[in-house]
mmCIF file of C-alpha atoms in Angstrom:
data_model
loop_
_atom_site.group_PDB
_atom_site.id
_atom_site.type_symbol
_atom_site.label_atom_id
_atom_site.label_comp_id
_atom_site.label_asym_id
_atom_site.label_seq_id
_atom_site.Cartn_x
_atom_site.Cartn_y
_atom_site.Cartn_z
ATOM 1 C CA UNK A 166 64.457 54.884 95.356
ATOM 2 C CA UNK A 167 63.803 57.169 98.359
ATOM 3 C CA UNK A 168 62.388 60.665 98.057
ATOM 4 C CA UNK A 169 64.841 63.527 98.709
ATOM 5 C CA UNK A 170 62.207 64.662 101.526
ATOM 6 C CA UNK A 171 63.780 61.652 103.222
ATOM 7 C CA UNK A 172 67.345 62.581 103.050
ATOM 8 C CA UNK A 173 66.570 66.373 104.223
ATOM 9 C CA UNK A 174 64.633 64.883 107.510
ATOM 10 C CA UNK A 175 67.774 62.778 107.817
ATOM 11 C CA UNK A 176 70.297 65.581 107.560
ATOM 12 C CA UNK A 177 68.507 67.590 110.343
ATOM 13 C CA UNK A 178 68.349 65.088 112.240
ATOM 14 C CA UNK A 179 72.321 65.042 112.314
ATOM 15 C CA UNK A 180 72.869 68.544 112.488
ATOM 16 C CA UNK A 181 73.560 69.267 108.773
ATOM 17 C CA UNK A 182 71.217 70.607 106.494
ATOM 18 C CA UNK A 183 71.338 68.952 102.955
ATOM 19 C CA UNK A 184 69.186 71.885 101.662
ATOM 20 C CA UNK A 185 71.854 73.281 98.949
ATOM 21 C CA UNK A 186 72.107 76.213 100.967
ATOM 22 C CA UNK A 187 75.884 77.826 101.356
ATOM 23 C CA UNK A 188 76.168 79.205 104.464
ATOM 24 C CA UNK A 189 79.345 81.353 105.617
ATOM 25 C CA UNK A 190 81.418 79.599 108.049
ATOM 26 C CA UNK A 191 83.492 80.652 111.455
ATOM 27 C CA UNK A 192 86.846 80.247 109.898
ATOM 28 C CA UNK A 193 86.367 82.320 106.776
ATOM 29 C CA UNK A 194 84.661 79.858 104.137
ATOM 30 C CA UNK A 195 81.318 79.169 103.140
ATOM 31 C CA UNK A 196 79.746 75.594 102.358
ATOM 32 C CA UNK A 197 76.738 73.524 101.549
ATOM 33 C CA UNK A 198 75.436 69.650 101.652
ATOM 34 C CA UNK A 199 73.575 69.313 98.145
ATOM 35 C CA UNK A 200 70.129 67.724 97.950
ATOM 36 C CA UNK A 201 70.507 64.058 97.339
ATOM 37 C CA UNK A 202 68.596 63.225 94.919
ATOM 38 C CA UNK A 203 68.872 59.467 95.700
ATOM 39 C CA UNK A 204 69.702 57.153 99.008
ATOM 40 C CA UNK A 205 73.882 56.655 97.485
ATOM 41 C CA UNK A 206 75.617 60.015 96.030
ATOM 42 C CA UNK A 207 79.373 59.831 94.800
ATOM 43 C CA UNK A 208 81.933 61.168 92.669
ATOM 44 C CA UNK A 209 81.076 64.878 92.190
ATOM 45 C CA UNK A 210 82.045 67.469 89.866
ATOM 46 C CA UNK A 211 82.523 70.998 89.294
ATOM 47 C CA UNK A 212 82.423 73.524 85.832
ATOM 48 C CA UNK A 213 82.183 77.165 86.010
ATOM 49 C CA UNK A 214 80.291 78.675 83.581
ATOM 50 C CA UNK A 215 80.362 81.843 81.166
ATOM 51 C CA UNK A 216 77.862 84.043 83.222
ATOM 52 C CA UNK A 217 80.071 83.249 86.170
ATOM 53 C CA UNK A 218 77.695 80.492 87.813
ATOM 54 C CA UNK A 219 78.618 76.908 88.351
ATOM 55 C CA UNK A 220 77.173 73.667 87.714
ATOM 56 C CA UNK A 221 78.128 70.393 89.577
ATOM 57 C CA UNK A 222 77.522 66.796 88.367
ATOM 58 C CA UNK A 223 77.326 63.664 90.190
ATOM 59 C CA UNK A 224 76.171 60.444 90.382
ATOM 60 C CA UNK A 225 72.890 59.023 92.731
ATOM 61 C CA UNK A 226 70.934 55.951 93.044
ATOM 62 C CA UNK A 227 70.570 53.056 95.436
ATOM 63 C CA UNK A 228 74.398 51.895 95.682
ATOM 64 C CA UNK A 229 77.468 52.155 93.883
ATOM 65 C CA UNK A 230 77.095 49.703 90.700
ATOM 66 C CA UNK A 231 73.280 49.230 90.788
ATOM 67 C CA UNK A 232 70.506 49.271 88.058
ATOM 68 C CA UNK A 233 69.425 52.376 87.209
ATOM 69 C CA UNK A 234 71.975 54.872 89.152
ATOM 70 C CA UNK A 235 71.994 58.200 87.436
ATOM 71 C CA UNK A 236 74.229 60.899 86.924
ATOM 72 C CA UNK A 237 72.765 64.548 88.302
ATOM 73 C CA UNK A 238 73.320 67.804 87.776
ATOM 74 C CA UNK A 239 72.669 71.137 89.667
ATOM 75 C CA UNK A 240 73.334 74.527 89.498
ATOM 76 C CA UNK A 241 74.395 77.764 91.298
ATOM 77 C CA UNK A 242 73.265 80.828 89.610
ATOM 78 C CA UNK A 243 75.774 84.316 89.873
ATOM 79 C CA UNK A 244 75.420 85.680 93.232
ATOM 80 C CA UNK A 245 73.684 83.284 94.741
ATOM 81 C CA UNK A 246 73.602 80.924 97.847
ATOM 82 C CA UNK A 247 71.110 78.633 97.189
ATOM 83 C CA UNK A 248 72.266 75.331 94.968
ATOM 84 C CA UNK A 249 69.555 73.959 92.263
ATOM 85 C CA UNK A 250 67.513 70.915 92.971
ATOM 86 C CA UNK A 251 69.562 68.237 91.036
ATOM 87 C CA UNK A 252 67.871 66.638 87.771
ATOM 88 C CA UNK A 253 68.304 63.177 85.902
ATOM 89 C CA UNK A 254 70.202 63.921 82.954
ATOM 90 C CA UNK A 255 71.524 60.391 82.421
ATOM 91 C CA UNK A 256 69.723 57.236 83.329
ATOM 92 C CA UNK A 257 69.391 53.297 81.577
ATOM 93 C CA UNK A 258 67.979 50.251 82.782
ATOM 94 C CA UNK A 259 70.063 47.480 83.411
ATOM 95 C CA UNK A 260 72.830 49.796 83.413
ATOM 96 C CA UNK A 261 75.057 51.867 86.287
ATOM 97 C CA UNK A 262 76.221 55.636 85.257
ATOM 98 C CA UNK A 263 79.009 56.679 87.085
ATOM 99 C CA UNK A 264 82.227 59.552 87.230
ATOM 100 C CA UNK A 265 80.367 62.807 85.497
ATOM 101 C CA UNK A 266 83.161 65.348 83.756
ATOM 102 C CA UNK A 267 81.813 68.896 82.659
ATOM 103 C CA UNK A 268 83.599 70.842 80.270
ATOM 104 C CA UNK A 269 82.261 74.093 79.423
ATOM 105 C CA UNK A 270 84.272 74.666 75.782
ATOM 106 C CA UNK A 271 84.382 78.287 74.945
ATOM 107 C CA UNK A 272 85.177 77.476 70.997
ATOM 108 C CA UNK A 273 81.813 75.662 70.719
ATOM 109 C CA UNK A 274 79.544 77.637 73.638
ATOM 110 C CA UNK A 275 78.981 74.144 74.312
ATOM 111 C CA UNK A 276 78.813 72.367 78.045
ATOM 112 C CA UNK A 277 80.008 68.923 77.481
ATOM 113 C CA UNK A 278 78.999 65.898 79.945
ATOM 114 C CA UNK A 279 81.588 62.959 79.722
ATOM 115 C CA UNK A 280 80.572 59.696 81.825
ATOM 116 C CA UNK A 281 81.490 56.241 82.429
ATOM 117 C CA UNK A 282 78.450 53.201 82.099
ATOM 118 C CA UNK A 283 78.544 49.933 82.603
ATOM 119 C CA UNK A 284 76.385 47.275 83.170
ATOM 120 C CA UNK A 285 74.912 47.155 86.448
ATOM 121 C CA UNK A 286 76.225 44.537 89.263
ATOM 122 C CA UNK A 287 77.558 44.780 92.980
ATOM 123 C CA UNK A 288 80.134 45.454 93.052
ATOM 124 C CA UNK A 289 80.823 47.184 90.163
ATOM 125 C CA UNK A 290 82.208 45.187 86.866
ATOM 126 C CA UNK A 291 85.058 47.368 85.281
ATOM 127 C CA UNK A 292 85.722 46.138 82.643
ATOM 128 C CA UNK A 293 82.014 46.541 81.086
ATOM 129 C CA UNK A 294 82.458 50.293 81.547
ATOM 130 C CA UNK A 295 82.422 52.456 78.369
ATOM 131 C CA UNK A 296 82.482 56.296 78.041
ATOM 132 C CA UNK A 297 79.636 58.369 76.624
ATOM 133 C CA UNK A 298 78.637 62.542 76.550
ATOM 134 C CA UNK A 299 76.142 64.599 75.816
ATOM 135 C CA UNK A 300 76.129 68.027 74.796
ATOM 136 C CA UNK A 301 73.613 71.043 76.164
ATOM 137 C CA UNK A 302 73.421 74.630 74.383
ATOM 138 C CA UNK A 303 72.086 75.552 77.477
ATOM 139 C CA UNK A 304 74.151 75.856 80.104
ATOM 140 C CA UNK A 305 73.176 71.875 81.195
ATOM 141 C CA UNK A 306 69.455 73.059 81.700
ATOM 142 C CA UNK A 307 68.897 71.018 78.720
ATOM 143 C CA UNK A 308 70.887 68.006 76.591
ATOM 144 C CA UNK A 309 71.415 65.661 73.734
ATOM 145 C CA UNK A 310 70.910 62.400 73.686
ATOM 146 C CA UNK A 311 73.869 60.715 74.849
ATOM 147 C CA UNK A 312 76.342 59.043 72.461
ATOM 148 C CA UNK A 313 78.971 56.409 72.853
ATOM 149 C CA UNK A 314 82.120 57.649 72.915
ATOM 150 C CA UNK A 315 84.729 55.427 74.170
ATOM 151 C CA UNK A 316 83.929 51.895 73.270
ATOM 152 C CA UNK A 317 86.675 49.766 74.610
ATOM 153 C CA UNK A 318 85.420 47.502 77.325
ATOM 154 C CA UNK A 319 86.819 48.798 80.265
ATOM 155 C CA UNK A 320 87.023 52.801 79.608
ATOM 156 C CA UNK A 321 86.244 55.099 81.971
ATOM 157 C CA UNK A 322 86.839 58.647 82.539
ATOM 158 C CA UNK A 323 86.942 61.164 85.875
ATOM 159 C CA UNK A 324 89.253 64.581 85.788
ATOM 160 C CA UNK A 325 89.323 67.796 83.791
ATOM 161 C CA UNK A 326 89.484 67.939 80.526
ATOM 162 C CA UNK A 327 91.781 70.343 78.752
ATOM 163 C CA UNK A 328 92.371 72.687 75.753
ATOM 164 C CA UNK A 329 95.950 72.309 74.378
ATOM 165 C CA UNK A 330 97.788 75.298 72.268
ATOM 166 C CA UNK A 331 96.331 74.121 69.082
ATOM 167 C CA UNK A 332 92.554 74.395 69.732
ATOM 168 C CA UNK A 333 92.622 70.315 70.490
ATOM 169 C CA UNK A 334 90.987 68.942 74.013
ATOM 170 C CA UNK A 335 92.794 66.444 75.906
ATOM 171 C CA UNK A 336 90.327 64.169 77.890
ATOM 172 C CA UNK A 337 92.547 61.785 80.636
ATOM 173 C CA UNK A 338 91.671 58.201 80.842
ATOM 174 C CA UNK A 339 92.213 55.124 82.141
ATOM 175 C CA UNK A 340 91.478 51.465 80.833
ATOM 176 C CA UNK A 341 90.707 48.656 83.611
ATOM 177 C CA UNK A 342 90.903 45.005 81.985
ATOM 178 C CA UNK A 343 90.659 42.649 85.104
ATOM 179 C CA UNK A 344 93.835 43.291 88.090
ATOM 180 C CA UNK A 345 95.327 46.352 89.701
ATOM 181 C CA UNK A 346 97.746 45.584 87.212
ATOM 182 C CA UNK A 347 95.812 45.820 84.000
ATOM 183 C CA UNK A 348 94.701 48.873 84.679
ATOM 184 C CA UNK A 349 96.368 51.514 83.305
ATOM 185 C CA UNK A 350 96.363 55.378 81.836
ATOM 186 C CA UNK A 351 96.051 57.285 78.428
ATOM 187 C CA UNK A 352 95.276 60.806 76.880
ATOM 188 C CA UNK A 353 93.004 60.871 74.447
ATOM 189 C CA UNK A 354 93.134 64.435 72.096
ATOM 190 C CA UNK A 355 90.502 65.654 69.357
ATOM 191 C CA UNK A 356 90.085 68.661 67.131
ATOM 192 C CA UNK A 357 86.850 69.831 67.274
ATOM 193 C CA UNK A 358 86.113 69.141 63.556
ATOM 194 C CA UNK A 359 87.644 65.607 63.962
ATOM 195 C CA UNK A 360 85.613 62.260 64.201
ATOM 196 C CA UNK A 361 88.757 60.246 65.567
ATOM 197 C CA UNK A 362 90.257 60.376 68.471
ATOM 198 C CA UNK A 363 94.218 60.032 69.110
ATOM 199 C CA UNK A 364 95.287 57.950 71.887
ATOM 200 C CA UNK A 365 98.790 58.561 73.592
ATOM 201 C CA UNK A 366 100.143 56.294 75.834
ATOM 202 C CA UNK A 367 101.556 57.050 79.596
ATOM 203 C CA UNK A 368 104.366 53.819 79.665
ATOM 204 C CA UNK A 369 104.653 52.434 82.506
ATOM 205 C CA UNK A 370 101.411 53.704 84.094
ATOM 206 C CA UNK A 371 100.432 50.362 85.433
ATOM 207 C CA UNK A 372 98.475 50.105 88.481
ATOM 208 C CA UNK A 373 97.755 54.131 88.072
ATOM 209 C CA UNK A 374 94.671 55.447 86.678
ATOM 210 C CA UNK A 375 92.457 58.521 86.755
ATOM 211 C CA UNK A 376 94.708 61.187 85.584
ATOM 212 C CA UNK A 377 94.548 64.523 86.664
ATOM 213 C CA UNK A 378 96.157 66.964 84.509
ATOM 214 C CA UNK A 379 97.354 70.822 84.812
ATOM 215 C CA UNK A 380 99.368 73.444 82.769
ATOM 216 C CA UNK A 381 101.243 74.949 85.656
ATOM 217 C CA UNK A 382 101.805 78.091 83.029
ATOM 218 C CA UNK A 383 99.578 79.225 80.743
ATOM 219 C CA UNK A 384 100.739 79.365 76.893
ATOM 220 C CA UNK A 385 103.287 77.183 77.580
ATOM 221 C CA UNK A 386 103.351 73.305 76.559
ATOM 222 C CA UNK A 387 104.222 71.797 79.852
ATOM 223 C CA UNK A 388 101.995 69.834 81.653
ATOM 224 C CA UNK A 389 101.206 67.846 84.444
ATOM 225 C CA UNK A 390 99.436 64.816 85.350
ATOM 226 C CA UNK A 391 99.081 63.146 88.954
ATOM 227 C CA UNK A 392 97.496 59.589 89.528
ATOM 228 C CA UNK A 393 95.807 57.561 91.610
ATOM 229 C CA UNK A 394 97.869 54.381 92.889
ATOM 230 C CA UNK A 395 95.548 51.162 93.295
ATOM 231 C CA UNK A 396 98.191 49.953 95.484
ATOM 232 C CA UNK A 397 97.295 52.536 98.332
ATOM 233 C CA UNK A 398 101.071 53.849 98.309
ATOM 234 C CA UNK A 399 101.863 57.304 96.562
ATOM 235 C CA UNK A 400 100.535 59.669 94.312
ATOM 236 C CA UNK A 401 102.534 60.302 91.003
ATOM 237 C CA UNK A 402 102.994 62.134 88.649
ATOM 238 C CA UNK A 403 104.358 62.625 85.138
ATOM 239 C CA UNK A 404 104.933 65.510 82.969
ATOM 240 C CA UNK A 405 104.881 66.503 78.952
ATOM 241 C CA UNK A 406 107.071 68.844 77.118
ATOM 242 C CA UNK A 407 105.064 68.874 73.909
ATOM 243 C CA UNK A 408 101.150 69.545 75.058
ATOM 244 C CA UNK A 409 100.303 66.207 75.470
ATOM 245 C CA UNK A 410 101.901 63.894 72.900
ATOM 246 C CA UNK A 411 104.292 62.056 74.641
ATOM 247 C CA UNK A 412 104.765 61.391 78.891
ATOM 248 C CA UNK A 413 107.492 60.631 80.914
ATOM 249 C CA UNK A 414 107.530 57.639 83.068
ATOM 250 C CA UNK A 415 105.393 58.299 86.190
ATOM 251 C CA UNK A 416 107.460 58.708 89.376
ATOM 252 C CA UNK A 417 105.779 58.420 92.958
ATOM 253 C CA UNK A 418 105.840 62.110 94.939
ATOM 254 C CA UNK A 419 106.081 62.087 98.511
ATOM 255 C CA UNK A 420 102.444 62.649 98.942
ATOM 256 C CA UNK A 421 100.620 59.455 100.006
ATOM 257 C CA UNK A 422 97.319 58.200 98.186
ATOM 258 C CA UNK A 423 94.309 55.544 99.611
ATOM 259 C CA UNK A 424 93.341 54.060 96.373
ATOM 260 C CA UNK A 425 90.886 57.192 96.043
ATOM 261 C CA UNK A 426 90.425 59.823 93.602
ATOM 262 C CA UNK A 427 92.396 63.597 93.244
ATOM 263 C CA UNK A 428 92.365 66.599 91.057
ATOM 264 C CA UNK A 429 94.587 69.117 90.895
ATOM 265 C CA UNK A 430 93.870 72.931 89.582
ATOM 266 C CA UNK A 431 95.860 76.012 88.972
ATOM 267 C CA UNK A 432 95.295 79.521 89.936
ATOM 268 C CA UNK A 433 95.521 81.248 87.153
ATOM 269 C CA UNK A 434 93.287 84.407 88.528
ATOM 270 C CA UNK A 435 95.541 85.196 91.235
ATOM 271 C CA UNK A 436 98.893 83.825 91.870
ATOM 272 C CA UNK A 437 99.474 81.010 89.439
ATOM 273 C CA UNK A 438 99.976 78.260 92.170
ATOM 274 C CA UNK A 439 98.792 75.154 92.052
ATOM 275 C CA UNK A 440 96.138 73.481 94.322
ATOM 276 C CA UNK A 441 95.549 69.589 95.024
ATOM 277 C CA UNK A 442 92.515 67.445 97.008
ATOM 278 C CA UNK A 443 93.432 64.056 98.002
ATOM 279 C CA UNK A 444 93.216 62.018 101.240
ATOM 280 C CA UNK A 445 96.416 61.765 102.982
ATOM 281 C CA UNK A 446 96.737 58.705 103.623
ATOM 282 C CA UNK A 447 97.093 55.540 102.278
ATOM 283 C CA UNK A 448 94.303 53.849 103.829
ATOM 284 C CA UNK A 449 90.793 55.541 104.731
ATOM 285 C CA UNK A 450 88.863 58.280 103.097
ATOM 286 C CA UNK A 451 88.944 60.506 105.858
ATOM 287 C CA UNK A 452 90.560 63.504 106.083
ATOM 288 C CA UNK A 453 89.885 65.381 103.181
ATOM 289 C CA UNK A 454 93.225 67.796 102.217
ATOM 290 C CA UNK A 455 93.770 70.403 99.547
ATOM 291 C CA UNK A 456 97.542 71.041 99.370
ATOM 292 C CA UNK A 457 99.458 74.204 97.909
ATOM 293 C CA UNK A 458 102.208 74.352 95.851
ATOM 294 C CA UNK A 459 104.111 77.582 94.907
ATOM 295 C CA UNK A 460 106.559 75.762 92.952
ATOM 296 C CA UNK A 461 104.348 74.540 89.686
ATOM 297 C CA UNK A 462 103.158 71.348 91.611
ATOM 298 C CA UNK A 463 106.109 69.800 92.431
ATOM 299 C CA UNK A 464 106.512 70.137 95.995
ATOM 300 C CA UNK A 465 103.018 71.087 98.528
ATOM 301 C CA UNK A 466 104.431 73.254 101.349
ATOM 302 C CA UNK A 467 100.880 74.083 102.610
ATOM 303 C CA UNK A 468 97.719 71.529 103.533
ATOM 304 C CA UNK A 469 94.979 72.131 105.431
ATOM 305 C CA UNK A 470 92.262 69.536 105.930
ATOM 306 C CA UNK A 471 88.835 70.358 104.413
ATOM 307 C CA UNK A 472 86.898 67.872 106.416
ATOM 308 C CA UNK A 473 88.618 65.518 109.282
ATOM 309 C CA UNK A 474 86.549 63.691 111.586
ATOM 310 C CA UNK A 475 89.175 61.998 114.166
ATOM 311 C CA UNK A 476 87.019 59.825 116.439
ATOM 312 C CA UNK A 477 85.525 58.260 112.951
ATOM 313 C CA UNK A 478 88.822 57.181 111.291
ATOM 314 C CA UNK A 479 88.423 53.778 110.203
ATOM 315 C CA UNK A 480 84.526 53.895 110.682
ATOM 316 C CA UNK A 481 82.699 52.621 108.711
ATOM 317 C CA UNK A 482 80.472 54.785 106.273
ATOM 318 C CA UNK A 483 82.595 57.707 107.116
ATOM 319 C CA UNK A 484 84.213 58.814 103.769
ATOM 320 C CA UNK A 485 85.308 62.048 102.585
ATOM 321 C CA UNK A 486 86.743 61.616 98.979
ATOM 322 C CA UNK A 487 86.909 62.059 95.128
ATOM 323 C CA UNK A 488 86.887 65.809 94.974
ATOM 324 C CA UNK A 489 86.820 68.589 92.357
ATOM 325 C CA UNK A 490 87.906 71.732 92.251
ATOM 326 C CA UNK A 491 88.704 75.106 90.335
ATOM 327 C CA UNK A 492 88.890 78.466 90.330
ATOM 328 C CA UNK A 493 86.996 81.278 89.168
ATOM 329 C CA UNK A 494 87.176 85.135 88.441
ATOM 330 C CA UNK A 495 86.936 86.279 91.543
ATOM 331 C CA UNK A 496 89.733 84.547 93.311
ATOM 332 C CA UNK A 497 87.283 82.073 95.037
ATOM 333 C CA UNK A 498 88.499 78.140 95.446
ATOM 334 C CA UNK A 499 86.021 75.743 94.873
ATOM 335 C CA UNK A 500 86.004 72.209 95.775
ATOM 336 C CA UNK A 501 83.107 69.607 96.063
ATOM 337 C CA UNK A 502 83.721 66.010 97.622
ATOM 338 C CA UNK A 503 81.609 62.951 98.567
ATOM 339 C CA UNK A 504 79.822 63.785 102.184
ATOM 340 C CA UNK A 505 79.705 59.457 103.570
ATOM 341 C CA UNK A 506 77.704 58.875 99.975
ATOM 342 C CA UNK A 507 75.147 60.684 102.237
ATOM 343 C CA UNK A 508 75.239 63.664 99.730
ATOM 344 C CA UNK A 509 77.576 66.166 98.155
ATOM 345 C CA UNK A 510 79.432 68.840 100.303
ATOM 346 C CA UNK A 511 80.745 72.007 98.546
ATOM 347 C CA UNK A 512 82.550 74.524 99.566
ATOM 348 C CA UNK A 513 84.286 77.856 98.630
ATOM 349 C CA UNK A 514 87.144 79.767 99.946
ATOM 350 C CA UNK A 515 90.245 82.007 99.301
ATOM 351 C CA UNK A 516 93.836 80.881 98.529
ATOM 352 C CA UNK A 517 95.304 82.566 102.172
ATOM 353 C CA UNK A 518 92.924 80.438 103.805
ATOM 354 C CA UNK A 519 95.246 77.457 102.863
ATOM 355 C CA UNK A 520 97.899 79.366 104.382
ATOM 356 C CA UNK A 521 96.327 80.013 107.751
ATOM 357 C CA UNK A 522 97.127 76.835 109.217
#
C-alpha cells in the first residue's frame, strides 16, 4: 500500500490539502480532508466523546473488497483544528474490514467499535460478511481484541446505535443472502449484562437495508428508521411505538435515494429538529445534501448541498456519499462523507446555516 506522504503530494497538487486540518470557510463552516491512510478510503464515521472531542472511523486499503483493507480511526481533541493521524485498529489477512460504527456508551465508559468482515474478493462477496467489535477504555487510543459478534453469513452493520428507555442498545442491521431481494433489515437489542442478542424483524423490508434510526423526542418510545433502497428509487422509512420491538411496514418518502448510504440525527442541544445526509438522487453519488425537518422527520422543508460538483455528474471517480453525522454540546453539526475514496472530508457547521439557502 502507498504511503500517506503520497496522498498529501496528491491533494496539493489538486488544490485540497488532505492534512486533517479544519479550516474556516467563506460561507460560515469550517472543514477538513483527513489523512488517508491508504490509496481507497470509504464509509466514514463519527462519535463524540465525553471530554467533548470526537473520533471518526473509517475504512482504507487498496480497493473496496481487497485483502487486508483496514478499518482506521482518528481523533480531534477539544478545541482543536488539527485531526489525528489515523491508526490500524482492525486488520486480517485474507480478509476485507469494512462499515466502522462507534458508540461511546455512557453506562459502561466504554467506546464500542462495531464492523462488518468478510472475506476478501473484487468485488465484494456479501454474503461472507459477519459483524465483529472491539471495546477501548480509552477513548479508542487503545482496544480489545476483536470478537465475533454477528455470525450469520451475510451480516453487516453501518448507522448509529442507540440506547432505548430500559438501559438496552439497539444496533440496526441488515442481512444480504444473494439478490437485491434477499437482502433485508433487522434490530438487534441487548442489555448490557446479557450474552444474547434479540432480533426483531422490519416485515416487508425487502430490498432495504442499512437502517438509520432516531428518537425524534427524547424519553419518549417513538422512533424512526429510514433505509436505503437497492432499487435506486426512494428512501423509507418506518416507525415504532414501543422502543424498538415491533416496526411498521416501511413506506417510501418523497425523498429520492441512489442505492447509497444515509443517516439521520436529531438536535437535541438546540431545537429538537431532525437532520438527514443522503444524495438526492437516484442515480450518482454526487451532490451530497443534509435536509431539515422541523416536523420530527417526516417532511424536509430545508436542503442545502454539502458538496456538488456540476460539471462532474456522472464522472467517473467523482463520489460524494455514505455520511455521518451528529451533534454536540455546543450546537455544532457534524457530518463526515467519502471525498472520491480519495480521503475523508469533514465538516462542521450551525443549524441556520441549513436555512440560508
Amino acid at each position: 500500500m502507498a504511503s500517506p506522504l503520497i496522498f498529501l503530494l496528491f491533494s496539493f497538487a489538486c488544490g485540497q490539502s488532505f492534512d486533517g486540518v479544519v479550516r474556516p470557510t467563506s460561507d460560515g463552516r469550517a472543514e477538513a480532508y483527513m489523512i488517508p491512510p491508504f490509496k481507497s478510503n470509504h464509509a466514514s464515521f463519527l462519535e463524540k466523546l465525553p471530554n467533548g472531542g470526537l473520533v471518526m472511523a473509517w475504512f482504507s486499503g487498496a480497493t473496496e473488497g481487497a485483502d487486508n483493507v483496514s478499518i482506521v480511526v482518528a481523533h480531534l481533541p477539544p478545541n482543536s483544528t488539527q485531526w489525528s493521524k489515523a491508526s490500524v485498529v482492525a486488520q486480517r489477512s485474507g480478509y476485507s474490514n469494512q462499515n466502522p460504527v462507534l458508540f461511546y456508551r455512557n453506562a459502561t465508559g466504554i467506546l464500542y467499535l462495531f464492523h462488518s468482515q468478510q472475506k476478501a474478493k473484487v468485488p465484494p462477496s456479501e454474503d461472507s460478511a459477519n459483524v465483529w467489535t472491539r471495546l477501548s477504555y480509552t477513548m479508542g487510543m487503545n482496544w480489545t481484541d476483536e470478537v465475533d459478534v454477528f455470525t450469520k453469513p451475510g451480516s453487516f452493520d453501518r448507522n448509529r446505535i442507540i440506547e432505548r428507555l430500559n438501559g438496552d442498545i439497539l444496533v440496526p442491521m441488515y442481512f444480504a443472502h444473494g439478490g437485491s431481494e434477499d437482502q433485508f433489515s433487522a434490530m438487534q437489542t441487548k442489555s448490557v449484562n446479557e450474552k444474547d442478542w434479540h432480533e426483531h424483524d422490519v416485515k416487508k423490508s425487502n430490498y432495504l437495508v442499512q437502517p438509520s434510526v432516531i428518537r425524534p423526542k427524547p424519553g419518549v418510545k417513538q422512533l424512526t428508521a429510514y433505509f436505503r433502497d437497492r432499487r435506486h428509487e426512494h428512501i423509507y422509512m418506518s416507525t415504532s411505538t414501543d422502543d424498538g420491538d415491533t416496526w411498521t411496514e416501511p413506506k417510501k418518502t418523497k425523498l429520492p435515494n441512489n442505492n447509497s448510504g444515509i443517516q439521520a440525527n436529531v438536535l437535541n442541544y438546540t431545537s429538537g429538529n431532525v437532520v438527514l445526509c443522503f444524495n438526492p438522487t437516484n442515480e450518482v453519488r454526487n451532490p451530497m445534501t443534509i435536509g431539515l425537518s422541523e416536523d420530527g422527520g417526516n417532511s424536509w422543508a430545508y436542503q442545502r448541498n454539502l458538496e456538488y460538483k456540476k460539471e462532474s455528474v456522472g464522472v467517473m471517480g467523482v463520489e460524494y456519499s455514505y455520511p455521518s453525522v451528529l451533534q454536540t454540546s455546543d450546537g455544532y453539526i457534524h457530518v463526515s462523507y467519502t471525498y472520491n475514496r480519495e480521503t475523508i472530508k469533514y465538516m462542521r457547521f450551525h443549524e441556520d446555516w441549513i436555512k440560508q439557502k
